[in-house]
CSV table of C-alpha atoms in Angstrom, one decimal:
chain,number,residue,atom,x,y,z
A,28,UNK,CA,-9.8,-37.5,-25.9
A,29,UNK,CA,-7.7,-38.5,-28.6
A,30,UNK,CA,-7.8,-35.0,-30.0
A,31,UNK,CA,-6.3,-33.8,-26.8
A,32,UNK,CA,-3.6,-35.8,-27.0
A,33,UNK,CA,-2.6,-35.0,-30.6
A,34,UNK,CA,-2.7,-31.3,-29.2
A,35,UNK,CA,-1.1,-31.9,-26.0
A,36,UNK,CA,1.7,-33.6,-27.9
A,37,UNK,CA,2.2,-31.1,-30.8
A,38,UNK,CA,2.3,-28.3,-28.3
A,39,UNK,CA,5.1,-30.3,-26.6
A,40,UNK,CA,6.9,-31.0,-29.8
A,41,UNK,CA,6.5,-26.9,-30.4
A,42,UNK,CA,8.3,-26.3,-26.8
A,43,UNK,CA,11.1,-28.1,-27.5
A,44,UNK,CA,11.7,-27.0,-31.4
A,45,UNK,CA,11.4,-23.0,-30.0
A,46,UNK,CA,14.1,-23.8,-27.1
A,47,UNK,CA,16.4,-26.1,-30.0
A,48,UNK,CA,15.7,-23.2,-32.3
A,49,UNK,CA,16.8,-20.3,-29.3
A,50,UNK,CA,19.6,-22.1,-28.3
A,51,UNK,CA,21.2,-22.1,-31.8
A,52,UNK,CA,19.9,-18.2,-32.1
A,53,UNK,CA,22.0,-17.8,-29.2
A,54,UNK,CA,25.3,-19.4,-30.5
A,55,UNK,CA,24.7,-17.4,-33.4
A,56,UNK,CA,24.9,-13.8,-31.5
A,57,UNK,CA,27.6,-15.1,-29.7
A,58,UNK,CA,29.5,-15.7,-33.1
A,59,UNK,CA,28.6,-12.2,-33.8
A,60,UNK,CA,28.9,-10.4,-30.9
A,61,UNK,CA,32.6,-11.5,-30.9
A,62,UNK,CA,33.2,-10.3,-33.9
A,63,UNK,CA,31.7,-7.2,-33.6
A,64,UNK,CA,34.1,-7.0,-30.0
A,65,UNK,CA,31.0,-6.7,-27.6
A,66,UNK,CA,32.7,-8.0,-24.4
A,67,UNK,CA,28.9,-9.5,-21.9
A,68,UNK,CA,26.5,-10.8,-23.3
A,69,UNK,CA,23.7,-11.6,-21.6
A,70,UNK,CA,20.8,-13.8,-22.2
A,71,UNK,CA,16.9,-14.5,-20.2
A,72,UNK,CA,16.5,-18.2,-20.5
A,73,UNK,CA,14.0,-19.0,-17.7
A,74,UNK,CA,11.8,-17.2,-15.3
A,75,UNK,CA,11.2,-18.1,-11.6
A,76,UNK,CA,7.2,-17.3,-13.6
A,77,UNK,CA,7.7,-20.0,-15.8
A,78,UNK,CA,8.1,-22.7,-13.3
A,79,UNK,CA,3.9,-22.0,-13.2
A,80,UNK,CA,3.7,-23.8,-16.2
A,81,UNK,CA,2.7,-27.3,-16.7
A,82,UNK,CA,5.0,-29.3,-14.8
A,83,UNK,CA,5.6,-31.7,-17.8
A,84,UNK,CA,6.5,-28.9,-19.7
A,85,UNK,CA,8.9,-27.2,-17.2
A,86,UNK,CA,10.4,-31.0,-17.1
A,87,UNK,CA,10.7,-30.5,-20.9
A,88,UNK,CA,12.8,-27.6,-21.1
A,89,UNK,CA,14.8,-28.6,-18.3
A,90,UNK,CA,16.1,-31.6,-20.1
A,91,UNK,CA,16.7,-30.2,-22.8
A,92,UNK,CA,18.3,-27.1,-20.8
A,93,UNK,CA,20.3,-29.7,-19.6
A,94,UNK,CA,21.2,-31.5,-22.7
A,95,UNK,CA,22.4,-28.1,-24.2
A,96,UNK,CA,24.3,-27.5,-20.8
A,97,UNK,CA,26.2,-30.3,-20.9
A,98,UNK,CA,26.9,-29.6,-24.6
A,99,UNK,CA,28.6,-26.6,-24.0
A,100,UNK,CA,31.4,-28.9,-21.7
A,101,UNK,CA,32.6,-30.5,-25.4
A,102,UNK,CA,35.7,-28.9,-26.7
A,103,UNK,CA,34.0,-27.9,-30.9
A,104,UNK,CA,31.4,-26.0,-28.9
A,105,UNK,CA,30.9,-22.1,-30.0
A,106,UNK,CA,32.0,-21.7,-26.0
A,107,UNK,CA,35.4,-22.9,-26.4
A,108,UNK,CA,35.9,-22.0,-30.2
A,109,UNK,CA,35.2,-18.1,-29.4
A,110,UNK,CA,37.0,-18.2,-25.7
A,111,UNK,CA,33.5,-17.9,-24.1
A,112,UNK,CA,32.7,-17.6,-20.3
A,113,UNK,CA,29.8,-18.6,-19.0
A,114,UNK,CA,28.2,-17.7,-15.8
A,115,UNK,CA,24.4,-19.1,-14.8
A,116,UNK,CA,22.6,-16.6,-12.3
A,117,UNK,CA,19.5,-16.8,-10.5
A,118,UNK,CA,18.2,-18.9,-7.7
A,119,UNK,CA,20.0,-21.6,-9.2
A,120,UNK,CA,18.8,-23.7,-6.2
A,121,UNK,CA,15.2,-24.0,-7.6
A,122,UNK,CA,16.6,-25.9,-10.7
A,123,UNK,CA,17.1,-29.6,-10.8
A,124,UNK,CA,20.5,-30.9,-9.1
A,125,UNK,CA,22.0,-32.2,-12.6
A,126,UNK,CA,20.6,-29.4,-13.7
A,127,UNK,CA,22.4,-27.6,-11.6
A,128,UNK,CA,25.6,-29.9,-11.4
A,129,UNK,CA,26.1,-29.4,-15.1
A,130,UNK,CA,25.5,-25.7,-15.0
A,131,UNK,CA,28.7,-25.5,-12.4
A,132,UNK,CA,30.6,-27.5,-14.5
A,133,UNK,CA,30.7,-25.2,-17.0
A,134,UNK,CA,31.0,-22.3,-14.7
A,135,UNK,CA,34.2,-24.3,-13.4
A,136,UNK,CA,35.7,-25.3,-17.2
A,137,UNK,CA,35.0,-21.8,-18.8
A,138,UNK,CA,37.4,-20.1,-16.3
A,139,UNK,CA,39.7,-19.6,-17.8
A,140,UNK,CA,38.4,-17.8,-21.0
A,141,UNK,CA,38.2,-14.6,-21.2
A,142,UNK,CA,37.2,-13.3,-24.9
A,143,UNK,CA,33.5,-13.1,-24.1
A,144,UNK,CA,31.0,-13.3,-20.6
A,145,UNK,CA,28.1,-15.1,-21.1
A,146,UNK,CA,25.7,-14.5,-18.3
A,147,UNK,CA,22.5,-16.8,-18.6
A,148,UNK,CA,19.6,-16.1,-16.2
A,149,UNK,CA,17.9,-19.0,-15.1
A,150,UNK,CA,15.4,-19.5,-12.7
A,151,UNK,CA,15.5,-15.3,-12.6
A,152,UNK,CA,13.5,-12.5,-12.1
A,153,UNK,CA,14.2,-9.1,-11.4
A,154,UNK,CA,12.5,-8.8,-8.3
A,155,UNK,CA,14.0,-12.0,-6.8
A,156,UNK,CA,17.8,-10.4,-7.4
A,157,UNK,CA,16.6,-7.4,-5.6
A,158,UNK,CA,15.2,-9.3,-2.5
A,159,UNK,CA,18.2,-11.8,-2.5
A,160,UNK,CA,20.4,-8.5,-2.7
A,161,UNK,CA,18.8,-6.9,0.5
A,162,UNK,CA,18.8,-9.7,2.1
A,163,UNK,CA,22.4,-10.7,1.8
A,164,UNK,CA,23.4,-6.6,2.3
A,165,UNK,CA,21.2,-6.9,5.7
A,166,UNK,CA,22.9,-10.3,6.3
A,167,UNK,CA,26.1,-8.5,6.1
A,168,UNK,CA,25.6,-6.0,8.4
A,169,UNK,CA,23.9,-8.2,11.1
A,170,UNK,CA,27.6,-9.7,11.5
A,171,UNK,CA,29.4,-6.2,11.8
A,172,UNK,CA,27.2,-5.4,15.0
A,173,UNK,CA,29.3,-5.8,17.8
A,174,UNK,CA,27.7,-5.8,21.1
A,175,UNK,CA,29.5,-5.4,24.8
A,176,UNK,CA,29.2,-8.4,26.5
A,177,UNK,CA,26.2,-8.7,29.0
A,178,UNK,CA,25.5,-5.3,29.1
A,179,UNK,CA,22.5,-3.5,30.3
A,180,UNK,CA,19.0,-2.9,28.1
A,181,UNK,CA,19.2,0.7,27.3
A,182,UNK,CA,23.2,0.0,26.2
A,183,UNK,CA,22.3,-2.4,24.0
A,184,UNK,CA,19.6,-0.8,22.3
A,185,UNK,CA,22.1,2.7,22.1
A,186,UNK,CA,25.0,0.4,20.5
A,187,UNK,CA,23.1,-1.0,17.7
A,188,UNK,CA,21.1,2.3,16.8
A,189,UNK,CA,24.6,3.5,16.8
A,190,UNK,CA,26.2,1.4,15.0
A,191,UNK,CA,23.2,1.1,12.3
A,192,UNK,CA,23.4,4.5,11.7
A,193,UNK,CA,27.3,4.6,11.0
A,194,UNK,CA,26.6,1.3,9.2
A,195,UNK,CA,23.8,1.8,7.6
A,196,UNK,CA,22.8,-0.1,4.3
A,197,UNK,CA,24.1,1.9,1.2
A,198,UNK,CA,23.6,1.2,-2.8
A,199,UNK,CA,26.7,-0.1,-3.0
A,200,UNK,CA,25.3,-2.5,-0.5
A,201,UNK,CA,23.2,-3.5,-2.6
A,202,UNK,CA,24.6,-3.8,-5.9
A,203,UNK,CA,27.6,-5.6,-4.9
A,204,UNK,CA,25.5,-8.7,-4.3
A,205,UNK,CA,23.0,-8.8,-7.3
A,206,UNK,CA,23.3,-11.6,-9.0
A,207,UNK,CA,24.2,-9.3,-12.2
A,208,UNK,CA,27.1,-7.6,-9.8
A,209,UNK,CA,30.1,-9.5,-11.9
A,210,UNK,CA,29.1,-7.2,-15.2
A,211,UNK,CA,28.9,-3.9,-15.9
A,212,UNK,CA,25.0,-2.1,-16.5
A,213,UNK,CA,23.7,-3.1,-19.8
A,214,UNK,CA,24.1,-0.5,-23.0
A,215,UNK,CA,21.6,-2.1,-25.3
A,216,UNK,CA,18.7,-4.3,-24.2
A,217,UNK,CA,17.2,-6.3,-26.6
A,218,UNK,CA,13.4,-6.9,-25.9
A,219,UNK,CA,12.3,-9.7,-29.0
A,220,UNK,CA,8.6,-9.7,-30.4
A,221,UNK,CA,8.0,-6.3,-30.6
A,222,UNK,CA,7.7,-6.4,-27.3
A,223,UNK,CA,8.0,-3.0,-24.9
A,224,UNK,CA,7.8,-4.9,-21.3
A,225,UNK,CA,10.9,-6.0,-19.7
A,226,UNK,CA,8.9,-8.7,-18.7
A,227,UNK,CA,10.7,-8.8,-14.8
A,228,UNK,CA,14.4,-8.3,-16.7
A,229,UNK,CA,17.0,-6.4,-15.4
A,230,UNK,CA,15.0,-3.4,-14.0
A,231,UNK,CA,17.4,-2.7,-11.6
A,232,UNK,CA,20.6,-2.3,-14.6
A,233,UNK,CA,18.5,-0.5,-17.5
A,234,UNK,CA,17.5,3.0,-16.2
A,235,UNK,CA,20.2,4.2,-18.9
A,236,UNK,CA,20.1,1.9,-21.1
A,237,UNK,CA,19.2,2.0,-25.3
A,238,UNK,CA,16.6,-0.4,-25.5
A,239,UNK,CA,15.3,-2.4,-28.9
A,240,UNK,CA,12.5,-4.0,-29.7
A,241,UNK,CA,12.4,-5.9,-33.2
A,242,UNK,CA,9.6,-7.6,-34.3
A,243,UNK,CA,11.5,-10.9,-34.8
A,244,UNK,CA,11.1,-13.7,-32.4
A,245,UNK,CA,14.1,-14.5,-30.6
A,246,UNK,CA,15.2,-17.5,-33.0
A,247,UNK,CA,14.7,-15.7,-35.9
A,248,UNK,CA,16.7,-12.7,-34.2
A,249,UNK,CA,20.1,-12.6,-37.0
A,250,UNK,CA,23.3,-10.3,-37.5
A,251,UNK,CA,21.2,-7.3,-39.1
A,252,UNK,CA,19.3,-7.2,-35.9
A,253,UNK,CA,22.6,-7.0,-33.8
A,254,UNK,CA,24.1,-4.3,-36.2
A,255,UNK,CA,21.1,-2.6,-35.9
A,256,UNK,CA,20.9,-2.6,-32.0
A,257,UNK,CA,25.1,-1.3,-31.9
A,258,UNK,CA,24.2,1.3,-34.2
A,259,UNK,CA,21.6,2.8,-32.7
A,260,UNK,CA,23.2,2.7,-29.0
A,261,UNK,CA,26.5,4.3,-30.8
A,262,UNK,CA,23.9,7.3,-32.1
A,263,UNK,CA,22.3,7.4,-28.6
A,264,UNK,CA,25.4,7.4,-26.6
A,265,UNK,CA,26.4,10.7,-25.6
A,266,UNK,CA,23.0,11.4,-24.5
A,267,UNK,CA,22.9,8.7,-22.2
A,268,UNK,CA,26.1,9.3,-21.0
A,269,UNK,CA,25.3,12.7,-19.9
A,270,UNK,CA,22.1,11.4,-17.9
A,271,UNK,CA,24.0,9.5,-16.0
A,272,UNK,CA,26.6,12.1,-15.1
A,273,UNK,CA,23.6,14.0,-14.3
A,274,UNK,CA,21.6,11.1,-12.2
């Protein structure tokens, strides 16, 4: 029994030094990603998956999500030095509320800066942006439909096929209410641990986009990797762009 515990709490010592370790990675590649002039940035924090783990280790990281949160608010942080804004997306509703509090705050005192768009996924998964973005396109149209008033059956049923197939739902439907909607499409993807899987990231912004997968972990990710990811999306980038002239 004791043994358990001595693993139990080493494993939880391990979750929080990877997340410590990830978040500095991360101010890191901001540093660098300003300097190099790439405008978004964005990074996969949490998975709607990852709330199956253990729920004292999902309280775990979302302390210490929350600790790093409400570090960003101080005025020496990398966010404020480098002119950082920072947007949290997701279902932002399944996180805790101070969780949640502190993550508008900073969405509120960023604002104003413009140098850099940090996007953090939280609580995200591909699939859930896509069903939140139908939803909200069908939504949308569902308050456009304008029937007469009383009139009979048959009329009814004529207005709205009418009017559904004037109004129909259209990609741009769509895509104005993903949650990724206030950026532009990814050009480089970086998928850490020489992993190919997206792992439920972004499938609906990458279908032309470089992607590169280092063998580094993410905290060990460091400015050659960066360099390396920019130069080979500036040696693959008049082939992309002509795919997508031709998709």
């Amino acid at each position: 029994m004791d043994g358990n515990r001595r693993f139990a709490k080493k494993q939880k010592q391990g979750v929080v030094t990877g997340y410590r370790a990830g978040f500095t990675a991360l101010m890191s590649i901001i540093k660098y990603c300003s300097e190099l002039g790439v405008k978004y940035v964005t990074i996969y924090a949490f998975s709607i998956d990852n709330f199956r783990r253990e729920p004292e280790e999902v309280k775990i990281i979302m302390d210490l999500m929350l600790e790093k949160t409400e570090g960003i608010l101080k005025e020496e942080s990398v966010v404020h030095q480098y002119g950082v804004r920072v947007y949290f997306l997701g279902n932002l509703k399944l996180l805790c509320e101070p969780l949640r509090v502190a993550a508008e705050k900073v969405m509120k005192a960023t604002a104003s800066n413009t140098k850099l768009l940090l996007f953090i996924c939280v609580a995200y998964t591909s699939l859930d942006e896509i069903i939140h973005a139908v939803h909200e396109s069908c939504n949308d149209k569902l308050k456009n439909i304008i029937l007469p008033d009383k009139p009979h059956t048959d009329e009814i049923e004529v207005v709205v096929e009418e009017e559904e197939e004037k109004d129909g739902i259209k990609l741009v439907d769509i895509e104005k209410h993903m949650y990724m909607a206030l950026g532009p499409e990814p050009d480089v993807l970086i998928r850490t641990s020489g992993e190919s899987r997206l792992s439920n990231f972004l499938l609906w912004q990458t279908s032309h986009c470089t992607l590169y997968s280092p063998d580094a972990l993410w905290p060990e990710i460091g400015l050659w990797n960066l360099v390396w990811a920019v130069l080979n999306f500036q040696r693959n980038h008049s082939y992309l762009e002509k795919k997508k002239k031709q998709s």
